[in-house]
Coordinates of N, CA and C in Angstrom, one line a residue:
M460 N -36.0 -127.1 -3.2 CA -34.8 -126.8 -2.9 C -33.8 -127.0 -4.1
A461 N -34.0 -127.0 -5.6 CA -33.5 -127.0 -6.7 C -33.1 -125.3 -6.7
R462 N -34.2 -124.4 -6.1 CA -33.8 -122.9 -6.4 C -32.8 -123.0 -4.8
M463 N -32.6 -123.4 -3.7 CA -31.8 -123.1 -2.7 C -30.4 -123.7 -3.3
T464 N -30.4 -124.9 -4.2 CA -28.8 -125.5 -4.9 C -28.2 -124.3 -5.7
S465 N -29.0 -123.8 -6.3 CA -28.1 -123.2 -7.8 C -27.9 -121.8 -6.9
S466 N -28.9 -121.1 -6.2 CA -28.6 -119.7 -5.1 C -27.0 -119.9 -4.6
G467 N -27.2 -121.4 -3.4 CA -25.8 -121.5 -3.1 C -24.8 -121.5 -4.1
C468 N -24.9 -122.8 -5.6 CA -23.9 -122.3 -6.4 C -23.3 -121.2 -6.9
V469 N -24.4 -120.1 -7.3 CA -23.7 -118.8 -7.5 C -23.1 -118.1 -6.0
R470 N -23.2 -118.2 -5.1 CA -22.5 -117.8 -4.1 C -21.2 -118.3 -4.1
A471 N -21.3 -119.4 -4.4 CA -20.1 -120.3 -4.4 C -19.3 -120.0 -5.0
L472 N -19.3 -119.5 -6.0 CA -18.9 -119.2 -7.5 C -18.3 -117.4 -7.0
A473 N -19.1 -116.9 -6.7 CA -18.8 -115.3 -6.5 C -17.8 -115.1 -5.3
V474 N -17.6 -116.0 -4.5 CA -16.8 -115.8 -3.5 C -15.8 -116.9 -3.8
V475 N -15.2 -117.7 -4.4 CA -14.3 -118.1 -5.3 C -13.3 -117.5 -6.6
A476 N -14.3 -116.5 -7.2 CA -14.3 -115.4 -8.1 C -13.6 -114.6 -7.2
A477 N -14.1 -114.2 -6.2 CA -13.2 -112.9 -5.1 C -11.9 -113.1 -4.3
A478 N -12.5 -114.4 -4.1 CA -11.0 -115.0 -3.7 C -10.0 -115.3 -4.7
G479 N -10.3 -115.2 -5.5 CA -8.9 -115.1 -6.8 C -8.7 -113.6 -7.2
G480 N -9.5 -112.6 -6.7 CA -9.2 -111.3 -6.7 C -8.3 -111.0 -5.5
Y481 N -8.2 -111.3 -5.3 CA -7.6 -111.0 -3.4 C -6.2 -111.8 -3.9
A482 N -5.9 -113.0 -4.8 CA -4.7 -113.4 -5.1 C -4.2 -112.5 -6.1
L483 N -5.2 -111.9 -7.0 CA -4.8 -110.6 -8.3 C -3.8 -109.9 -7.4
A484 N -4.5 -109.1 -6.4 CA -4.1 -108.0 -5.8 C -3.1 -108.1 -5.0
L485 N -2.3 -109.2 -5.5 CA -1.1 -109.3 -4.3 C 0.3 -109.8 -5.4
P486 N 1.3 -109.4 -5.0 CA 2.7 -109.9 -5.9 C 2.4 -111.0 -6.1
P487 N 2.7 -111.9 -7.3 CA 3.6 -110.9 -8.4 C 2.8 -109.9 -9.5
F488 N 1.2 -110.4 -9.3 CA 0.1 -109.5 -10.1 C 0.1 -107.9 -10.0
D489 N -0.2 -107.9 -8.6 CA 0.1 -106.4 -8.4 C -1.2 -105.4 -8.9
H490 N -2.3 -106.3 -9.1 CA -3.6 -105.4 -9.6 C -4.1 -105.3 -8.2
A491 N -3.8 -104.5 -7.5 CA -3.8 -103.6 -6.5 C -5.6 -103.1 -6.4
A492 N -5.9 -102.1 -7.3 CA -7.4 -102.1 -7.0 C -8.1 -102.6 -7.2
L493 N -8.0 -104.5 -7.2 CA -8.3 -105.1 -6.6 C -9.0 -105.8 -5.1
A494 N -8.1 -105.3 -4.4 CA -8.2 -105.1 -2.8 C -9.4 -104.3 -2.4
W495 N -9.6 -103.3 -2.6 CA -10.9 -102.4 -2.6 C -11.5 -103.1 -2.9
L496 N -12.3 -104.2 -3.5 CA -13.6 -104.5 -4.1 C -14.0 -106.3 -3.8
T497 N -12.3 -106.7 -3.1 CA -12.1 -108.5 -3.4 C -12.7 -108.7 -2.2
L498 N -13.5 -108.1 -1.2 CA -14.4 -108.4 -0.3 C -16.1 -108.4 -0.4
L499 N -16.3 -107.9 -1.1 CA -17.7 -107.7 -1.3 C -18.4 -108.4 -1.5
P500 N -18.5 -109.3 -2.4 CA -19.1 -111.0 -2.9 C -19.4 -111.4 -0.9
L501 N -18.4 -111.4 -0.4 CA -18.4 -112.2 0.7 C -19.4 -111.3 2.1
L502 N -19.1 -109.9 1.9 CA -19.6 -109.3 2.8 C -21.4 -108.9 2.7
L503 N -21.6 -108.9 1.5 CA -23.1 -109.2 1.0 C -23.7 -110.4 1.4
I504 N -23.1 -111.4 1.2 CA -23.4 -112.7 1.4 C -23.9 -113.0 3.0
V505 N -22.7 -112.7 4.0 CA -22.7 -112.7 5.2 C -24.3 -111.9 5.8
R506 N -24.7 -110.9 5.3 CA -25.6 -110.6 5.5 C -27.2 -111.0 5.6
T507 N -27.0 -111.8 5.4 CA -28.5 -112.9 5.2 C -28.0 -113.9 5.8
A508 N -26.9 -115.0 6.2 CA -26.6 -115.7 6.9 C -26.3 -115.6 8.3
S509 N -26.4 -117.2 8.6 CA -26.3 -117.6 9.8 C -25.0 -117.3 10.5
P510 N -24.7 -116.9 11.8 CA -23.0 -117.0 11.5 C -22.6 -118.3 11.6
R511 N -23.1 -119.4 11.5 CA -22.8 -120.5 11.3 C -22.1 -120.4 9.8
R512 N -23.2 -120.4 8.8 CA -23.2 -120.0 7.7 C -21.9 -119.3 6.9
A513 N -21.9 -118.0 7.3 CA -21.4 -117.4 7.6 C -19.7 -117.9 7.6
F514 N -19.0 -118.3 8.9 CA -17.7 -119.0 9.1 C -18.1 -119.8 8.0
A515 N -18.6 -120.8 7.3 CA -18.5 -121.7 6.0 C -17.8 -121.1 5.0
W516 N -18.5 -119.7 4.4 CA -18.5 -118.6 3.0 C -17.4 -118.0 3.6
G517 N -16.8 -117.7 5.0 CA -15.7 -117.0 5.0 C -14.3 -118.1 4.6
A518 N -14.6 -119.5 5.4 CA -13.8 -119.9 5.2 C -13.0 -120.7 3.9
L519 N -14.4 -120.9 3.0 CA -14.3 -121.0 2.0 C -13.0 -119.8 1.3
Y520 N -13.3 -118.8 1.0 CA -12.4 -117.8 1.0 C -11.6 -117.8 1.0
G521 N -11.3 -117.9 2.4 CA -10.1 -117.9 2.6 C -8.8 -119.2 2.6
F522 N -9.1 -120.1 2.4 CA -8.7 -121.4 1.9 C -8.6 -121.0 0.4
T523 N -9.7 -120.6 -0.5 CA -9.3 -120.2 -1.8 C -8.5 -119.6 -1.8
A524 N -8.0 -118.2 -1.5 CA -7.6 -117.1 -1.5 C -6.3 -118.1 -1.2
A525 N -6.1 -118.6 -0.3 CA -5.0 -118.9 0.4 C -4.0 -120.0 -0.7
W526 N -4.9 -120.8 -1.3 CA -3.9 -121.5 -2.4 C -3.7 -120.5 -3.4
M527 N -4.6 -120.0 -4.0 CA -4.3 -119.1 -5.3 C -3.3 -117.9 -5.2
A528 N -2.9 -117.9 -3.5 CA -2.0 -117.0 -3.3 C -0.7 -117.3 -3.4
T529 N -0.1 -118.9 -2.7 CA 0.6 -119.2 -2.5 C 0.7 -120.4 -3.1
W530 N 0.2 -120.7 -4.1 CA -0.1 -122.2 -4.9 C 1.5 -122.8 -5.2
W531 N 2.3 -122.1 -5.5 CA 3.9 -122.7 -5.7 C 4.5 -123.3 -3.9
L532 N 3.8 -122.9 -2.6 CA 4.7 -123.3 -1.7 C 4.6 -124.9 -1.2
T533 N 3.2 -125.9 -2.2 CA 3.3 -127.4 -2.6 C 5.0 -127.5 -2.8
Q534 N 5.1 -126.9 -3.7 CA 6.5 -127.2 -4.4 C 8.0 -127.5 -3.5
A535 N 7.7 -126.3 -2.7 CA 9.0 -125.6 -1.4 C 8.8 -127.0 -0.7
V536 N 7.3 -127.0 -0.4 CA 7.7 -128.1 0.7 C 7.8 -129.4 0.5
A537 N 7.5 -129.7 -0.5 CA 8.0 -131.3 -1.0 C 9.1 -131.4 -1.4
R538 N 9.9 -130.4 -1.9 CA 11.2 -130.2 -1.9 C 12.3 -130.2 -0.5
Y539 N 12.0 -129.1 0.1 CA 12.3 -129.4 1.7 C 12.4 -130.8 2.3
F540 N 11.4 -131.4 2.5 CA 11.4 -132.6 3.3 C 11.2 -133.8 2.4
A541 N 11.7 -133.0 1.1 CA 11.9 -134.4 0.0 C 10.8 -135.4 0.0
A542 N 9.4 -134.7 0.1 CA 8.2 -135.7 0.0 C 7.8 -135.5 -1.3
G543 N 6.4 -136.4 -2.1 CA 5.9 -135.7 -2.6 C 5.1 -135.2 -2.7
I544 N 4.6 -134.8 -4.1 CA 3.6 -133.3 -4.3 C 2.3 -133.6 -3.3
L545 N 2.1 -135.2 -3.4 CA 0.5 -135.3 -2.8 C 0.8 -134.6 -1.4
P546 N 1.5 -135.8 -0.8 CA 1.7 -135.2 1.0 C 2.0 -133.9 1.6
A547 N 2.6 -132.9 0.4 CA 3.2 -131.9 0.5 C 1.5 -130.5 0.5
A548 N 0.8 -131.1 -0.8 CA -0.3 -130.5 -0.8 C -0.8 -130.7 0.1
L549 N -1.8 -132.4 0.9 CA -2.1 -132.7 1.6 C -1.8 -131.6 3.4
A550 N -0.6 -131.2 3.7 CA 0.0 -130.6 4.6 C -0.1 -129.3 4.3
M551 N -0.4 -128.8 3.6 CA -0.2 -127.3 2.7 C -2.1 -127.1 3.1
S552 N -3.0 -128.4 2.9 CA -4.2 -127.7 2.8 C -4.2 -128.0 4.6
A553 N -4.0 -128.5 4.9 CA -4.1 -128.8 6.6 C -3.7 -127.4 7.5
A554 N -2.8 -126.7 6.7 CA -1.8 -125.5 7.1 C -3.1 -124.2 6.8
Y555 N -3.5 -124.3 5.8 CA -4.1 -123.1 5.1 C -5.7 -123.2 5.7
G556 N -6.1 -124.5 6.2 CA -7.5 -124.6 6.9 C -7.4 -124.3 8.6
L557 N -6.1 -124.6 9.1 CA -5.9 -124.2 10.3 C -5.7 -122.3 10.0
A558 N -4.5 -122.2 9.6 CA -4.3 -120.8 10.1 C -5.0 -119.3 9.4
V559 N -5.5 -119.9 7.5 CA -6.2 -119.1 6.7 C -7.5 -119.7 6.8
A560 N -8.6 -120.3 6.6 CA -9.6 -120.7 6.2 C -10.6 -120.1 7.8
A561 N -9.9 -121.0 8.6 CA -10.7 -120.6 10.4 C -10.6 -119.2 10.7
T562 N -9.5 -118.5 10.0 CA -9.6 -116.9 10.8 C -10.3 -116.3 10.1
F563 N -10.4 -116.0 8.8 CA -11.8 -115.9 7.4 C -12.6 -116.3 8.5
G564 N -13.1 -117.7 8.3 CA -14.4 -118.0 8.9 C -14.9 -116.7 10.0
L565 N -13.6 -116.8 10.8 CA -14.2 -116.0 12.4 C -14.6 -114.9 11.7
F566 N -13.8 -114.2 10.8 CA -14.1 -112.6 10.5 C -15.5 -112.6 10.0
A567 N -16.2 -113.3 9.1 CA -17.3 -114.0 8.3 C -18.0 -113.9 9.7
A568 N -18.3 -114.5 10.3 CA -19.4 -115.2 11.5 C -19.6 -114.0 12.6
G569 N -18.2 -112.9 12.5 CA -18.3 -112.0 13.2 C -18.6 -110.8 12.5
A570 N -18.6 -110.9 11.4 CA -19.4 -109.9 10.2 C -20.5 -109.9 10.5
A571 N -21.5 -110.9 10.4 CA -22.5 -112.0 10.3 C -23.0 -111.1 11.9
L572 N -22.3 -111.2 12.5 CA -23.4 -111.1 13.9 C -23.6 -109.7 13.9
V573 N -22.7 -108.6 13.5 CA -22.8 -107.6 13.3 C -23.6 -106.8 12.5
V574 N -24.2 -107.5 11.7 CA -25.0 -106.7 10.8 C -26.9 -107.3 11.2
A575 N -26.6 -109.0 11.8 CA -28.1 -109.1 12.6 C -27.9 -108.1 13.8
R576 N -27.1 -107.7 14.3 CA -27.8 -106.8 15.5 C -28.5 -105.2 15.2
R577 N -28.2 -105.3 13.6 CA -28.5 -103.7 13.3 C -28.3 -102.4 14.5
G578 N -27.4 -102.0 14.2 CA -26.2 -100.9 14.8 C -26.7 -99.9 13.9
T579 N -25.8 -99.0 14.4 CA -25.6 -97.8 13.3 C -25.1 -98.2 12.4
L580 N -24.4 -97.1 11.1 CA -23.8 -97.6 9.9 C -22.7 -97.0 10.2
S581 N -22.2 -96.1 11.2 CA -21.4 -95.8 11.5 C -20.4 -96.9 12.7
R582 N -21.4 -97.6 13.2 CA -20.6 -98.9 13.9 C -19.9 -99.6 13.3
R583 N -21.4 -100.3 12.4 CA -20.5 -100.9 11.0 C -19.0 -101.1 10.1
L584 N -19.0 -99.6 10.0 CA -18.3 -99.4 9.4 C -16.8 -99.2 10.3
V585 N -16.8 -99.5 11.6 CA -15.5 -99.4 12.6 C -15.6 -100.6 12.8
T586 N -16.6 -101.6 13.1 CA -16.3 -102.9 13.9 C -15.9 -103.8 12.4
I587 N -16.4 -103.6 11.4 CA -16.2 -104.8 11.0 C -15.0 -104.7 10.4
P588 N -14.3 -103.5 9.9 CA -13.0 -103.5 9.6 C -12.2 -104.0 10.6
A589 N -12.2 -103.3 12.0 CA -11.5 -104.0 12.8 C -11.5 -105.5 13.3
L590 N -12.5 -105.7 13.0 CA -13.0 -107.7 12.8 C -11.9 -108.1 11.5
W591 N -11.8 -107.9 10.7 CA -10.5 -107.8 9.8 C -9.5 -107.9 10.3
T592 N -8.7 -106.9 10.4 CA -7.6 -106.4 11.6 C -7.4 -107.5 12.3
A593 N -8.1 -107.3 13.3 CA -7.7 -108.3 14.2 C -7.6 -110.2 13.8
V594 N -8.1 -110.7 12.9 CA -7.9 -111.8 12.8 C -6.7 -111.8 11.9
E595 N -6.2 -110.7 11.1 CA -4.6 -110.5 10.5 C -3.7 -110.6 12.0
V596 N -4.0 -109.9 12.6 CA -3.5 -110.1 13.6 C -3.2 -111.6 14.5
L597 N -4.5 -112.2 14.8 CA -4.2 -113.7 15.0 C -3.3 -114.3 14.0
R598 N -4.0 -114.4 12.9 CA -2.9 -115.1 11.8 C -1.9 -115.1 11.6
A599 N -1.2 -113.7 12.0 CA -0.3 -113.7 11.8 C 0.9 -113.7 13.2
R600 N 0.4 -113.1 14.1 CA 1.2 -113.1 15.4 C 0.9 -114.4 16.2
V601 N -0.1 -115.1 15.8 CA 0.0 -115.9 17.0 C 0.0 -117.3 16.6
L602 N -0.5 -117.2 15.1 CA -0.5 -118.6 14.7 C 0.7 -119.0 13.5
G603 N 1.2 -117.5 13.4 CA 3.0 -117.5 12.5 C 2.7 -117.5 11.3
Q604 N 1.5 -117.1 10.4 CA 1.0 -117.5 9.2 C 0.8 -115.7 8.6
P605 N 2.0 -115.0 8.3 CA 1.8 -113.5 8.4 C 2.0 -113.3 6.4
W606 N 1.8 -113.8 5.8 CA 1.8 -114.0 4.6 C 0.7 -113.5 3.6
A607 N 0.6 -113.2 2.5 CA -0.7 -112.0 2.2 C -1.6 -111.7 3.2
L608 N -0.8 -110.6 3.5 CA -1.9 -110.1 4.4 C -2.5 -109.1 3.5
L609 N -4.2 -108.5 4.0 CA -5.1 -107.7 2.6 C -4.0 -105.9 2.4
G610 N -2.9 -105.3 3.5 CA -2.3 -104.2 3.7 C -1.2 -104.6 2.2
Y611 N -1.0 -105.9 2.1 CA 0.6 -106.0 1.3 C -0.1 -105.8 0.0
T612 N -1.0 -105.6 -0.6 CA -1.6 -105.3 -1.6 C -1.2 -104.0 -2.3
Q613 N -0.9 -103.0 -1.3 CA -1.1 -101.8 -1.3 C 0.4 -101.0 -1.3
H614 N 1.6 -102.0 -1.3 CA 2.7 -101.6 -1.3 C 3.4 -100.8 -2.2
A615 N 2.3 -100.7 -3.7 CA 4.0 -99.8 -3.9 C 2.9 -98.2 -4.5
H616 N 1.9 -98.1 -3.2 CA 1.2 -97.0 -3.3 C 1.4 -96.1 -1.9
I617 N 2.9 -95.6 -1.9 CA 3.7 -94.7 -1.4 C 3.2 -94.0 0.3
G618 N 1.9 -93.1 -0.7 CA 1.7 -92.3 0.2 C 0.3 -93.3 1.1
L619 N -0.2 -94.2 0.6 CA -0.9 -94.3 1.9 C -0.2 -95.6 3.2
I620 N 0.8 -96.2 2.2 CA 1.5 -97.3 3.3 C 2.1 -96.4 4.7
Q621 N 2.5 -95.1 4.5 CA 2.9 -94.1 5.3 C 2.6 -94.5 7.2
V622 N 1.3 -95.0 6.7 CA 0.6 -95.4 8.2 C 1.1 -96.2 8.7
A623 N 1.7 -97.0 8.0 CA 2.4 -97.9 9.0 C 3.4 -97.8 9.3
A624 N 4.1 -96.9 9.7 CA 5.1 -96.5 10.5 C 4.9 -96.3 11.6
V625 N 3.2 -96.5 11.8 CA 3.1 -96.1 13.3 C 2.1 -97.1 13.5
T626 N 1.3 -98.2 12.3 CA 0.1 -99.2 12.7 C 0.9 -100.7 12.1
G627 N 1.7 -100.5 11.5 CA 2.4 -101.4 11.0 C 1.5 -102.0 9.6
V628 N 1.5 -103.0 9.0 CA 0.7 -103.1 7.8 C -0.5 -103.4 8.3
Y629 N -0.9 -103.9 9.3 CA -2.5 -103.9 10.1 C -3.3 -102.6 9.9
G630 N -2.9 -101.4 9.9 CA -3.6 -100.3 9.2 C -3.6 -99.9 8.3
V631 N -3.3 -100.6 7.1 CA -3.2 -100.3 5.8 C -4.3 -101.4 5.8
S632 N -4.3 -102.9 6.2 CA -5.1 -103.4 5.9 C -6.5 -102.9 6.6
F633 N -6.5 -102.3 7.8 CA -7.8 -101.6 8.0 C -8.2 -100.9 7.4
L634 N -7.8 -99.8 6.3 CA -8.2 -99.0 5.4 C -8.6 -99.7 4.5
V635 N -8.0 -101.1 4.2 CA -8.5 -101.3 2.4 C -10.0 -102.1 3.1
A636 N -10.0 -102.5 4.1 CA -11.2 -103.4 4.7 C -12.4 -102.5 4.4
L637 N -12.0 -101.3 5.4 CA -13.0 -100.4 5.2 C -13.4 -99.7 4.0
G638 N -12.6 -99.5 3.4 CA -13.0 -99.3 1.6 C -14.2 -100.4 0.9
N639 N -13.9 -101.8 1.3 CA -14.8 -102.7 1.0 C -16.3 -102.2 2.2
V640 N -15.9 -102.5 3.1 CA -17.1 -102.4 3.7 C -18.3 -101.0 3.6
A641 N -17.7 -100.1 3.3 CA -18.1 -98.7 2.9 C -18.6 -99.2 1.7
I642 N -18.2 -99.7 0.8 CA -18.9 -99.8 -0.9 C -19.9 -101.3 -0.9
A643 N -19.8 -101.5 0.4 CA -20.7 -103.1 0.4 C -22.0 -102.2 1.0
E644 N -21.6 -101.2 2.2 CA -23.1 -100.5 2.8 C -23.8 -99.7 1.6
A645 N -23.5 -98.7 0.7 CA -23.6 -98.1 0.1 C -24.3 -99.3 -1.2
L646 N -23.9 -100.3 -1.6 CA -24.6 -100.9 -2.9 C -26.4 -102.2 -1.7
V647 N -26.2 -101.7 -0.7 CA -27.0 -102.6 -0.3 C -28.2 -101.5 0.3
A648 N -27.4 -100.3 0.4 CA -28.3 -98.9 0.4 C -29.6 -98.6 -0.7
L649 N -28.4 -98.9 -2.3 CA -29.2 -98.5 -3.4 C -30.5 -100.0 -3.8
R650 N -29.6 -101.1 -2.8 CA -30.2 -102.4 -3.2 C -32.1 -102.4 -2.7
E651 N -31.6 -101.7 -1.7 CA -33.0 -101.4 -0.8 C -33.8 -100.1 -1.1
G652 N -33.4 -99.5 -1.6 CA -34.2 -98.3 -2.4 C -34.0 -97.6 -1.2
R653 N -33.1 -97.1 -0.8 CA -32.8 -96.0 0.6 C -32.7 -94.8 -0.2
G654 N -31.7 -94.8 -1.4 CA -31.5 -93.9 -1.9 C -30.1 -93.3 -1.8
G655 N -29.7 -92.5 -2.7 CA -28.2 -92.2 -3.3 C -27.6 -91.7 -2.2
R656 N -28.8 -90.7 -1.1 CA -28.3 -89.8 0.0 C -27.5 -90.9 1.0
E657 N -28.3 -92.2 1.2 CA -27.9 -93.0 2.5 C -26.6 -93.8 1.7
A658 N -26.3 -94.2 0.6 CA -25.5 -94.6 -0.7 C -23.9 -93.6 0.1
G659 N -24.5 -92.1 -0.5 CA -23.2 -91.2 0.0 C -22.9 -91.4 1.0
A660 N -23.6 -90.9 2.3 CA -23.3 -91.1 4.0 C -22.3 -92.1 3.8
A661 N -22.3 -93.8 3.4 CA -21.6 -94.4 3.5 C -20.3 -94.6 3.0
L662 N -20.3 -93.7 2.2 CA -18.8 -93.6 1.3 C -18.2 -92.5 1.4
A663 N -18.9 -91.1 2.1 CA -17.9 -90.3 2.6 C -17.2 -90.2 3.6
V664 N -17.6 -90.9 5.2 CA -16.8 -90.6 5.8 C -15.4 -91.6 5.6
P665 N -15.6 -92.7 5.2 CA -14.5 -93.4 4.6 C -13.6 -93.2 3.8
A666 N -14.3 -92.2 2.5 CA -13.1 -92.1 1.7 C -12.8 -90.8 2.1
A667 N -12.9 -89.9 3.1 CA -12.4 -88.7 3.5 C -11.4 -89.4 4.2
L668 N -11.6 -90.4 5.2 CA -10.4 -90.8 6.2 C -9.2 -91.4 5.3
I669 N -9.8 -92.2 4.3 CA -9.1 -93.0 3.3 C -7.8 -91.8 2.4
G670 N -8.6 -91.0 2.0 CA -7.9 -90.2 1.5 C -7.2 -88.9 2.0
G671 N -7.4 -88.8 3.0 CA -7.0 -87.8 4.0 C -5.8 -88.3 4.5
I672 N -5.5 -89.6 5.1 CA -4.6 -90.3 5.1 C -3.2 -90.3 3.8
W673 N -3.8 -90.9 3.0 CA -3.3 -90.7 1.7 C -2.4 -89.2 1.3
L674 N -2.9 -88.8 1.5 CA -2.3 -86.8 0.9 C -2.2 -86.5 1.9
I675 N -1.3 -87.0 2.8 CA -0.6 -86.8 4.6 C 0.0 -87.5 4.4
G676 N 0.2 -88.4 4.1 CA 1.6 -89.6 4.1 C 2.4 -89.6 2.8
T677 N 1.7 -89.2 1.0 CA 1.8 -88.6 0.4 C 3.3 -87.0 0.6
A678 N 2.3 -86.2 1.4 CA 3.2 -84.5 2.0 C 4.3 -85.4 2.6
R679 N 4.3 -86.2 3.2 CA 5.4 -86.1 4.5 C 6.4 -87.4 3.5
A680 N 6.2 -88.1 2.7 CA 7.0 -88.5 2.0 C 8.3 -88.2 0.9
L681 N 6.9 -87.1 0.2 CA 7.8 -85.9 -0.1 C 8.7 -85.1 0.6
A682 N 8.4 -84.8 1.4 CA 9.5 -84.1 2.1 C 10.2 -85.0 3.3
G683 N 10.1 -85.6 3.0 CA 11.0 -87.1 3.6 C 12.6 -86.4 3.6
P684 N 13.9 -87.2 4.6 CA 14.8 -86.5 4.8 C 15.9 -86.0 4.0
T685 N 15.5 -86.4 2.9 CA 16.3 -85.7 1.8 C 15.2 -84.8 0.8
G686 N 14.4 -84.8 1.0 CA 13.5 -83.4 0.5 C 12.8 -84.0 -0.9
G687 N 12.8 -85.8 -0.4 CA 11.5 -86.3 -1.6 C 11.9 -87.6 -1.5
F688 N 11.1 -88.1 -2.4 CA 11.3 -90.2 -2.1 C 12.8 -90.8 -2.0
A689 N 13.1 -91.6 -1.6 CA 14.4 -92.1 -1.7 C 14.0 -93.6 -2.2
A690 N 15.1 -93.4 -3.0 CA 15.0 -95.0 -3.5 C 15.7 -95.8 -2.9
Q691 N 15.9 -97.0 -2.2 CA 16.9 -97.7 -1.7 C 16.6 -99.0 -2.4
A692 N 17.5 -99.3 -3.5 CA 17.6 -101.1 -3.7 C 17.7 -101.8 -2.9
V693 N 16.8 -103.1 -2.7 CA 16.9 -104.2 -1.4 C 16.9 -105.4 -2.3
A694 N 17.1 -106.4 -1.7 CA 17.2 -107.6 -2.5 C 16.9 -108.7 -1.4
V695 N 15.6 -109.3 -1.2 CA 15.7 -110.8 -0.7 C 15.7 -112.0 -1.0
V696 N 16.4 -112.5 -0.2 CA 16.1 -114.1 -0.7 C 15.6 -115.1 0.0
Q697 N 14.7 -116.2 -0.1 CA 14.2 -117.0 0.6 C 14.6 -118.6 0.4
T698 N 15.4 -119.1 0.9 CA 15.6 -120.4 0.3 C 14.8 -120.5 0.6
G699 N 14.9 -122.2 -0.4 CA 13.6 -123.7 -0.3 C 12.4 -123.4 -1.2
V700 N 13.2 -122.2 -1.4 CA 11.5 -122.0 -3.0 C 11.6 -122.0 -4.0
P701 N 10.9 -121.9 -5.0 CA 11.3 -122.3 -6.2 C 11.0 -121.3 -7.2

């Protein structure tokens, strides 16, 4: 029992740290490279978890990431409703539990089911990022919480985000999730002693797809309506936010 508890603590710390990486990948920190790694601990943990336990790990990840990314929102809610910090924090916790923790939990449980079926590598590389994208659509379009989507982390990479002209931010999220899944598959292949060839196979097609989209997007941006990148100053003000 002690060993299980110790293992659970290590996994919980890994999930919380990864959630911190998610927050750091978003503005105002903008460590965008972390977005390509932030899902790794969760993806590796749910491979050996039941769907119910995977849901719990995903919920922990989502709840922690939400608080770390929008820690300032509690103060804004308290001011807007003329309430104390504690009621505002409780209200935000409930909102995060419904809109973020639950949807991240659904993703993790779905990923665990996909892995448990022992399908092909190509199926996992398509299905798991698609699951991530689906829960983002659910969170943003159905639950009305479009903040801090994974694709937003890449806002400074002009070439990559050109795909959003067709897919919206969800296409960018899919590509970033795909990168995470590919790295996770490569690490599992190496850990299980299946050799560098299988690890390379897990990385090759996703890297080619992401790199190709990035290059095409960069070329299109460079050849824009004025023959190059066009800069336009934009200001956005959201009231009630400290």
